[in-house]
Amino acid sequence: MFSKQEAQQLKKEFWTAFGKSFPRKWILYDTKIKDMSFKFYADNKKAEVSLDIEMKDEVFRNAYYEKIWSLEDILKDFIGDFHKEEHFTLENGKTISKIWVEYYGVSIFNKNTWQQVFEFFVEKMDGFERFYYEYEDFIKDV
């Protein structure tokens, strides 16, 4: 096991290595839709790329979710099979809508799996971004 400090250092090294391996400006929080963002996530069991719709107003959150969900088959063409949850509860208790892909059997604490995670991140986030750019006007029209 790692101490808290060692774990923090490995996480920092992981994200730095990802940025250096794949220097690219990702959309992430720059969707031009408040409280809707793309995210990378990795822990000791999996890696994840997601689209998080975090509006406090449930009506707007659901409207954006339904817009994206109406394009389900098209999204699948861009990123492959994915998970979705209209009412996803975060650890802090906040409810969001979330669409995500995950990759198990990798760990942010195992440098031997980093390249696999990086490639997964690039492939899936690129798919999410291409989907978003293609259907951005439709999605924004809420």
PDB file of N, CA and C in Angstrom, residues 61-140:
ATOM      1  N   ARG A  61     -31.391  19.909 -16.629  1.00  0.00           N
ATOM      2  CA  ARG A  61     -30.517  18.739 -16.636  1.00  0.00           C
ATOM      3  C   ARG A  61     -31.167  17.609 -17.438  1.00  0.00           C
ATOM      4  N   ASN A  62     -32.425  17.370 -17.182  1.00  0.00           N
ATOM      5  CA  ASN A  62     -33.132  16.305 -17.896  1.00  0.00           C
ATOM      6  C   ASN A  62     -33.288  16.620 -19.381  1.00  0.00           C
ATOM      7  N   ALA A  63     -33.508  17.896 -19.703  1.00  0.00           N
ATOM      8  CA  ALA A  63     -33.662  18.288 -21.110  1.00  0.00           C
ATOM      9  C   ALA A  63     -32.374  17.999 -21.893  1.00  0.00           C
ATOM     10  N   TYR A  64     -31.215  18.354 -21.325  1.00  0.00           N
ATOM     11  CA  TYR A  64     -29.948  18.071 -21.999  1.00  0.00           C
ATOM     12  C   TYR A  64     -29.697  16.573 -22.082  1.00  0.00           C
ATOM     13  N   TYR A  65     -29.997  15.864 -21.027  1.00  0.00           N
ATOM     14  CA  TYR A  65     -29.820  14.416 -21.018  1.00  0.00           C
ATOM     15  C   TYR A  65     -30.677  13.779 -22.113  1.00  0.00           C
ATOM     16  N   GLU A  66     -31.940  14.194 -22.201  1.00  0.00           N
ATOM     17  CA  GLU A  66     -32.849  13.635 -23.208  1.00  0.00           C
ATOM     18  C   GLU A  66     -32.382  13.954 -24.623  1.00  0.00           C
ATOM     19  N   LYS A  67     -31.838  15.158 -24.827  1.00  0.00           N
ATOM     20  CA  LYS A  67     -31.310  15.524 -26.145  1.00  0.00           C
ATOM     21  C   LYS A  67     -30.193  14.558 -26.540  1.00  0.00           C
ATOM     22  N   ILE A  68     -29.263  14.364 -25.633  1.00  0.00           N
ATOM     23  CA  ILE A  68     -28.145  13.473 -25.934  1.00  0.00           C
ATOM     24  C   ILE A  68     -28.634  12.036 -26.064  1.00  0.00           C
ATOM     25  N   TRP A  69     -29.536  11.644 -25.191  1.00  0.00           N
ATOM     26  CA  TRP A  69     -30.053  10.289 -25.226  1.00  0.00           C
ATOM     27  C   TRP A  69     -30.810  10.016 -26.520  1.00  0.00           C
ATOM     28  N   SER A  70     -31.417  11.040 -27.118  1.00  0.00           N
ATOM     29  CA  SER A  70     -32.130  10.853 -28.392  1.00  0.00           C
ATOM     30  C   SER A  70     -31.156  10.488 -29.516  1.00  0.00           C
ATOM     31  N   LEU A  71     -29.878  10.727 -29.278  1.00  0.00           N
ATOM     32  CA  LEU A  71     -28.834  10.404 -30.255  1.00  0.00           C
ATOM     33  C   LEU A  71     -28.059   9.150 -29.845  1.00  0.00           C
ATOM     34  N   GLU A  72     -28.675   8.295 -29.060  1.00  0.00           N
ATOM     35  CA  GLU A  72     -28.010   7.122 -28.485  1.00  0.00           C
ATOM     36  C   GLU A  72     -27.249   6.294 -29.513  1.00  0.00           C
ATOM     37  N   ASP A  73     -27.899   5.918 -30.605  1.00  0.00           N
ATOM     38  CA  ASP A  73     -27.241   5.055 -31.589  1.00  0.00           C
ATOM     39  C   ASP A  73     -26.057   5.752 -32.251  1.00  0.00           C
ATOM     40  N   ILE A  74     -26.196   7.040 -32.469  1.00  0.00           N
ATOM     41  CA  ILE A  74     -25.102   7.808 -33.066  1.00  0.00           C
ATOM     42  C   ILE A  74     -23.933   7.893 -32.089  1.00  0.00           C
ATOM     43  N   LEU A  75     -24.233   8.168 -30.813  1.00  0.00           N
ATOM     44  CA  LEU A  75     -23.181   8.225 -29.803  1.00  0.00           C
ATOM     45  C   LEU A  75     -22.450   6.891 -29.727  1.00  0.00           C
ATOM     46  N   LYS A  76     -23.188   5.806 -29.803  1.00  0.00           N
ATOM     47  CA  LYS A  76     -22.576   4.476 -29.747  1.00  0.00           C
ATOM     48  C   LYS A  76     -21.598   4.277 -30.911  1.00  0.00           C
ATOM     49  N   ASP A  77     -21.910   4.852 -32.068  1.00  0.00           N
ATOM     50  CA  ASP A  77     -20.998   4.772 -33.215  1.00  0.00           C
ATOM     51  C   ASP A  77     -19.679   5.487 -32.920  1.00  0.00           C
ATOM     52  N   PHE A  78     -19.722   6.537 -32.113  1.00  0.00           N
ATOM     53  CA  PHE A  78     -18.531   7.322 -31.802  1.00  0.00           C
ATOM     54  C   PHE A  78     -17.692   6.734 -30.665  1.00  0.00           C
ATOM     55  N   ILE A  79     -18.359   6.174 -29.637  1.00  0.00           N
ATOM     56  CA  ILE A  79     -17.599   5.733 -28.447  1.00  0.00           C
ATOM     57  C   ILE A  79     -17.786   4.261 -28.098  1.00  0.00           C
ATOM     58  N   GLY A  80     -18.635   3.552 -28.813  1.00  0.00           N
ATOM     59  CA  GLY A  80     -18.894   2.158 -28.483  1.00  0.00           C
ATOM     60  C   GLY A  80     -19.935   2.065 -27.367  1.00  0.00           C
ATOM     61  N   ASP A  81     -20.013   0.908 -26.751  1.00  0.00           N
ATOM     62  CA  ASP A  81     -20.990   0.706 -25.673  1.00  0.00           C
ATOM     63  C   ASP A  81     -20.682   1.633 -24.509  1.00  0.00           C
ATOM     64  N   PHE A  82     -21.723   2.103 -23.874  1.00  0.00           N
ATOM     65  CA  PHE A  82     -21.554   3.042 -22.766  1.00  0.00           C
ATOM     66  C   PHE A  82     -22.634   2.821 -21.726  1.00  0.00           C
ATOM     67  N   HIS A  83     -22.432   3.445 -20.586  1.00  0.00           N
ATOM     68  CA  HIS A  83     -23.406   3.427 -19.499  1.00  0.00           C
ATOM     69  C   HIS A  83     -24.076   4.791 -19.448  1.00  0.00           C
ATOM     70  N   LYS A  84     -25.274   4.805 -18.947  1.00  0.00           N
ATOM     71  CA  LYS A  84     -25.977   6.076 -18.783  1.00  0.00           C
ATOM     72  C   LYS A  84     -26.828   6.003 -17.527  1.00  0.00           C
ATOM     73  N   GLU A  85     -26.955   7.138 -16.891  1.00  0.00           N
ATOM     74  CA  GLU A  85     -27.819   7.204 -15.727  1.00  0.00           C
ATOM     75  C   GLU A  85     -28.355   8.628 -15.619  1.00  0.00           C
ATOM     76  N   GLU A  86     -29.659   8.729 -15.707  1.00  0.00           N
ATOM     77  CA  GLU A  86     -30.291  10.046 -15.663  1.00  0.00           C
ATOM     78  C   GLU A  86     -30.194  10.671 -14.283  1.00  0.00           C
ATOM     79  N   HIS A  87     -30.230   9.844 -13.249  1.00  0.00           N
ATOM     80  CA  HIS A  87     -30.164  10.332 -11.862  1.00  0.00           C
ATOM     81  C   HIS A  87     -29.011   9.619 -11.152  1.00  0.00           C
ATOM     82  N   PHE A  88     -27.816  10.073 -11.423  1.00  0.00           N
ATOM     83  CA  PHE A  88     -26.603   9.499 -10.857  1.00  0.00           C
ATOM     84  C   PHE A  88     -26.237  10.295  -9.611  1.00  0.00           C
ATOM     85  N   THR A  89     -26.037   9.610  -8.498  1.00  0.00           N
ATOM     86  CA  THR A  89     -25.709  10.295  -7.251  1.00  0.00           C
ATOM     87  C   THR A  89     -24.203  10.228  -6.996  1.00  0.00           C
ATOM     88  N   LEU A  90     -23.593  11.398  -6.880  1.00  0.00           N
ATOM     89  CA  LEU A  90     -22.169  11.488  -6.583  1.00  0.00           C
ATOM     90  C   LEU A  90     -21.922  11.181  -5.106  1.00  0.00           C
ATOM     91  N   GLU A  91     -20.666  10.956  -4.740  1.00  0.00           N
ATOM     92  CA  GLU A  91     -20.323  10.665  -3.346  1.00  0.00           C
ATOM     93  C   GLU A  91     -20.757  11.777  -2.400  1.00  0.00           C
ATOM     94  N   ASN A  92     -20.787  13.022  -2.899  1.00  0.00           N
ATOM     95  CA  ASN A  92     -21.190  14.150  -2.044  1.00  0.00           C
ATOM     96  C   ASN A  92     -22.709  14.310  -1.947  1.00  0.00           C
ATOM     97  N   GLY A  93     -23.460  13.405  -2.585  1.00  0.00           N
ATOM     98  CA  GLY A  93     -24.910  13.445  -2.513  1.00  0.00           C
ATOM     99  C   GLY A  93     -25.577  14.205  -3.643  1.00  0.00           C
ATOM    100  N   LYS A  94     -24.806  14.898  -4.463  1.00  0.00           N
ATOM    101  CA  LYS A  94     -25.359  15.672  -5.573  1.00  0.00           C
ATOM    102  C   LYS A  94     -25.844  14.727  -6.666  1.00  0.00           C
ATOM    103  N   THR A  95     -26.995  15.031  -7.252  1.00  0.00           N
ATOM    104  CA  THR A  95     -27.540  14.238  -8.344  1.00  0.00           C
ATOM    105  C   THR A  95     -27.207  14.911  -9.667  1.00  0.00           C
ATOM    106  N   ILE A  96     -26.647  14.135 -10.575  1.00  0.00           N
ATOM    107  CA  ILE A  96     -26.325  14.615 -11.910  1.00  0.00           C
ATOM    108  C   ILE A  96     -26.865  13.598 -12.917  1.00  0.00           C
ATOM    109  N   SER A  97     -26.772  13.922 -14.194  1.00  0.00           N
ATOM    110  CA  SER A  97     -26.994  12.949 -15.253  1.00  0.00           C
ATOM    111  C   SER A  97     -25.633  12.642 -15.838  1.00  0.00           C
ATOM    112  N   LYS A  98     -25.417  11.383 -16.192  1.00  0.00           N
ATOM    113  CA  LYS A  98     -24.065  10.978 -16.581  1.00  0.00           C
ATOM    114  C   LYS A  98     -24.124   9.919 -17.678  1.00  0.00           C
ATOM    115  N   ILE A  99     -23.222  10.088 -18.636  1.00  0.00           N
ATOM    116  CA  ILE A  99     -23.025   9.102 -19.695  1.00  0.00           C
ATOM    117  C   ILE A  99     -21.533   8.800 -19.684  1.00  0.00           C
ATOM    118  N   TRP A 100     -21.160   7.521 -19.620  1.00  0.00           N
ATOM    119  CA  TRP A 100     -19.743   7.214 -19.462  1.00  0.00           C
ATOM    120  C   TRP A 100     -19.351   5.860 -20.040  1.00  0.00           C
ATOM    121  N   VAL A 101     -18.045   5.737 -20.264  1.00  0.00           N
ATOM    122  CA  VAL A 101     -17.424   4.476 -20.661  1.00  0.00           C
ATOM    123  C   VAL A 101     -16.344   4.188 -19.628  1.00  0.00           C
ATOM    124  N   GLU A 102     -16.126   2.911 -19.363  1.00  0.00           N
ATOM    125  CA  GLU A 102     -15.117   2.573 -18.358  1.00  0.00           C
ATOM    126  C   GLU A 102     -14.266   1.401 -18.837  1.00  0.00           C
ATOM    127  N   TYR A 103     -13.094   1.338 -18.247  1.00  0.00           N
ATOM    128  CA  TYR A 103     -12.103   0.325 -18.593  1.00  0.00           C
ATOM    129  C   TYR A 103     -11.549  -0.223 -17.286  1.00  0.00           C
ATOM    130  N   TYR A 104     -11.827  -1.506 -17.030  1.00  0.00           N
ATOM    131  CA  TYR A 104     -11.403  -2.138 -15.784  1.00  0.00           C
ATOM    132  C   TYR A 104     -10.075  -2.866 -15.945  1.00  0.00           C
ATOM    133  N   GLY A 105      -9.459  -3.175 -14.820  1.00  0.00           N
ATOM    134  CA  GLY A 105      -8.223  -3.937 -14.809  1.00  0.00           C
ATOM    135  C   GLY A 105      -6.979  -3.072 -14.950  1.00  0.00           C
ATOM    136  N   VAL A 106      -7.158  -1.776 -14.742  1.00  0.00           N
ATOM    137  CA  VAL A 106      -6.034  -0.840 -14.780  1.00  0.00           C
ATOM    138  C   VAL A 106      -6.027  -0.068 -13.467  1.00  0.00           C
ATOM    139  N   SER A 107      -4.892   0.556 -13.172  1.00  0.00           N
ATOM    140  CA  SER A 107      -4.792   1.291 -11.916  1.00  0.00           C
ATOM    141  C   SER A 107      -3.889   2.495 -12.074  1.00  0.00           C
ATOM    142  N   ILE A 108      -4.319   3.583 -11.515  1.00  0.00           N
ATOM    143  CA  ILE A 108      -3.507   4.799 -11.496  1.00  0.00           C
ATOM    144  C   ILE A 108      -2.225   4.563 -10.694  1.00  0.00           C
ATOM    145  N   PHE A 109      -2.228   3.553  -9.846  1.00  0.00           N
ATOM    146  CA  PHE A 109      -1.072   3.243  -9.005  1.00  0.00           C
ATOM    147  C   PHE A 109      -0.146   2.186  -9.608  1.00  0.00           C
ATOM    148  N   ASN A 110      -0.475   1.712 -10.807  1.00  0.00           N
ATOM    149  CA  ASN A 110       0.359   0.721 -11.480  1.00  0.00           C
ATOM    150  C   ASN A 110       0.864   1.320 -12.794  1.00  0.00           C
ATOM    151  N   LYS A 111       2.107   1.759 -12.800  1.00  0.00           N
ATOM    152  CA  LYS A 111       2.664   2.419 -13.989  1.00  0.00           C
ATOM    153  C   LYS A 111       2.638   1.516 -15.219  1.00  0.00           C
ATOM    154  N   ASN A 112       2.593   0.204 -15.011  1.00  0.00           N
ATOM    155  CA  ASN A 112       2.542  -0.732 -16.138  1.00  0.00           C
ATOM    156  C   ASN A 112       1.223  -0.650 -16.904  1.00  0.00           C
ATOM    157  N   THR A 113       0.184  -0.068 -16.300  1.00  0.00           N
ATOM    158  CA  THR A 113      -1.111   0.043 -16.989  1.00  0.00           C
ATOM    159  C   THR A 113      -1.378   1.462 -17.499  1.00  0.00           C
ATOM    160  N   TRP A 114      -0.492   2.379 -17.216  1.00  0.00           N
ATOM    161  CA  TRP A 114      -0.729   3.770 -17.609  1.00  0.00           C
ATOM    162  C   TRP A 114      -0.939   3.936 -19.106  1.00  0.00           C
ATOM    163  N   GLN A 115      -0.116   3.296 -19.906  1.00  0.00           N
ATOM    164  CA  GLN A 115      -0.244   3.466 -21.361  1.00  0.00           C
ATOM    165  C   GLN A 115      -1.609   2.984 -21.841  1.00  0.00           C
ATOM    166  N   GLN A 116      -2.102   1.895 -21.279  1.00  0.00           N
ATOM    167  CA  GLN A 116      -3.430   1.401 -21.634  1.00  0.00           C
ATOM    168  C   GLN A 116      -4.493   2.442 -21.283  1.00  0.00           C
ATOM    169  N   VAL A 117      -4.362   3.038 -20.111  1.00  0.00           N
ATOM    170  CA  VAL A 117      -5.316   4.065 -19.678  1.00  0.00           C
ATOM    171  C   VAL A 117      -5.240   5.262 -20.614  1.00  0.00           C
ATOM    172  N   PHE A 118      -4.029   5.713 -20.918  1.00  0.00           N
ATOM    173  CA  PHE A 118      -3.863   6.880 -21.792  1.00  0.00           C
ATOM    174  C   PHE A 118      -4.518   6.635 -23.147  1.00  0.00           C
ATOM    175  N   GLU A 119      -4.287   5.455 -23.713  1.00  0.00           N
ATOM    176  CA  GLU A 119      -4.873   5.136 -25.018  1.00  0.00           C
ATOM    177  C   GLU A 119      -6.394   5.060 -24.935  1.00  0.00           C
ATOM    178  N   PHE A 120      -6.907   4.489 -23.866  1.00  0.00           N
ATOM    179  CA  PHE A 120      -8.356   4.460 -23.642  1.00  0.00           C
ATOM    180  C   PHE A 120      -8.906   5.878 -23.550  1.00  0.00           C
ATOM    181  N   PHE A 121      -8.262   6.722 -22.737  1.00  0.00           N
ATOM    182  CA  PHE A 121      -8.683   8.116 -22.598  1.00  0.00           C
ATOM    183  C   PHE A 121      -8.760   8.808 -23.959  1.00  0.00           C
ATOM    184  N   VAL A 122      -7.699   8.683 -24.734  1.00  0.00           N
ATOM    185  CA  VAL A 122      -7.632   9.378 -26.021  1.00  0.00           C
ATOM    186  C   VAL A 122      -8.716   8.867 -26.968  1.00  0.00           C
ATOM    187  N   GLU A 123      -8.843   7.565 -27.060  1.00  0.00           N
ATOM    188  CA  GLU A 123      -9.842   6.991 -27.970  1.00  0.00           C
ATOM    189  C   GLU A 123     -11.254   7.423 -27.593  1.00  0.00           C
ATOM    190  N   LYS A 124     -11.604   7.289 -26.335  1.00  0.00           N
ATOM    191  CA  LYS A 124     -12.983   7.561 -25.921  1.00  0.00           C
ATOM    192  C   LYS A 124     -13.285   9.054 -25.864  1.00  0.00           C
ATOM    193  N   MET A 125     -12.343   9.862 -25.364  1.00  0.00           N
ATOM    194  CA  MET A 125     -12.609  11.302 -25.320  1.00  0.00           C
ATOM    195  C   MET A 125     -12.663  11.872 -26.730  1.00  0.00           C
ATOM    196  N   ASP A 126     -11.820  11.380 -27.609  1.00  0.00           N
ATOM    197  CA  ASP A 126     -11.876  11.826 -28.995  1.00  0.00           C
ATOM    198  C   ASP A 126     -13.250  11.508 -29.590  1.00  0.00           C
ATOM    199  N   GLY A 127     -13.775  10.332 -29.295  1.00  0.00           N
ATOM    200  CA  GLY A 127     -15.108   9.966 -29.776  1.00  0.00           C
ATOM    201  C   GLY A 127     -16.182  10.873 -29.205  1.00  0.00           C
ATOM    202  N   PHE A 128     -16.109  11.123 -27.906  1.00  0.00           N
ATOM    203  CA  PHE A 128     -17.076  12.041 -27.279  1.00  0.00           C
ATOM    204  C   PHE A 128     -17.001  13.422 -27.930  1.00  0.00           C
ATOM    205  N   GLU A 129     -15.792  13.919 -28.131  1.00  0.00           N
ATOM    206  CA  GLU A 129     -15.637  15.261 -28.700  1.00  0.00           C
ATOM    207  C   GLU A 129     -16.139  15.332 -30.137  1.00  0.00           C
ATOM    208  N   ARG A 130     -15.804  14.334 -30.944  1.00  0.00           N
ATOM    209  CA  ARG A 130     -16.279  14.338 -32.336  1.00  0.00           C
ATOM    210  C   ARG A 130     -17.805  14.302 -32.359  1.00  0.00           C
ATOM    211  N   PHE A 131     -18.420  13.491 -31.509  1.00  0.00           N
ATOM    212  CA  PHE A 131     -19.883  13.451 -31.389  1.00  0.00           C
ATOM    213  C   PHE A 131     -20.420  14.824 -31.003  1.00  0.00           C
ATOM    214  N   TYR A 132     -19.816  15.432 -30.005  1.00  0.00           N
ATOM    215  CA  TYR A 132     -20.291  16.722 -29.512  1.00  0.00           C
ATOM    216  C   TYR A 132     -20.185  17.803 -30.592  1.00  0.00           C
ATOM    217  N   TYR A 133     -19.038  17.872 -31.257  1.00  0.00           N
ATOM    218  CA  TYR A 133     -18.869  18.891 -32.303  1.00  0.00           C
ATOM    219  C   TYR A 133     -19.876  18.696 -33.436  1.00  0.00           C
ATOM    220  N   GLU A 134     -20.137  17.444 -33.776  1.00  0.00           N
ATOM    221  CA  GLU A 134     -21.078  17.148 -34.862  1.00  0.00           C
ATOM    222  C   GLU A 134     -22.509  17.545 -34.501  1.00  0.00           C
ATOM    223  N   TYR A 135     -22.901  17.360 -33.243  1.00  0.00           N
ATOM    224  CA  TYR A 135     -24.292  17.580 -32.842  1.00  0.00           C
ATOM    225  C   TYR A 135     -24.458  18.723 -31.845  1.00  0.00           C
ATOM    226  N   GLU A 136     -23.439  19.556 -31.723  1.00  0.00           N
ATOM    227  CA  GLU A 136     -23.432  20.644 -30.752  1.00  0.00           C
ATOM    228  C   GLU A 136     -24.646  21.568 -30.888  1.00  0.00           C
ATOM    229  N   ASP A 137     -24.974  21.981 -32.088  1.00  0.00           N
ATOM    230  CA  ASP A 137     -26.103  22.908 -32.264  1.00  0.00           C
ATOM    231  C   ASP A 137     -27.407  22.255 -31.813  1.00  0.00           C
ATOM    232  N   PHE A 138     -27.596  20.988 -32.150  1.00  0.00           N
ATOM    233  CA  PHE A 138     -28.803  20.279 -31.724  1.00  0.00           C
ATOM    234  C   PHE A 138     -28.853  20.160 -30.198  1.00  0.00           C
ATOM    235  N   ILE A 139     -27.719  19.793 -29.589  1.00  0.00           N
ATOM    236  CA  ILE A 139     -27.676  19.611 -28.134  1.00  0.00           C
ATOM    237  C   ILE A 139     -27.941  20.937 -27.410  1.00  0.00           C
ATOM    238  N   LYS A 140     -27.342  22.014 -27.887  1.00  0.00           N
ATOM    239  CA  LYS A 140     -27.483  23.316 -27.225  1.00  0.00           C
ATOM    240  C   LYS A 140     -28.888  23.893 -27.342  1.00  0.00           C
TER     241      LYS A 140
END
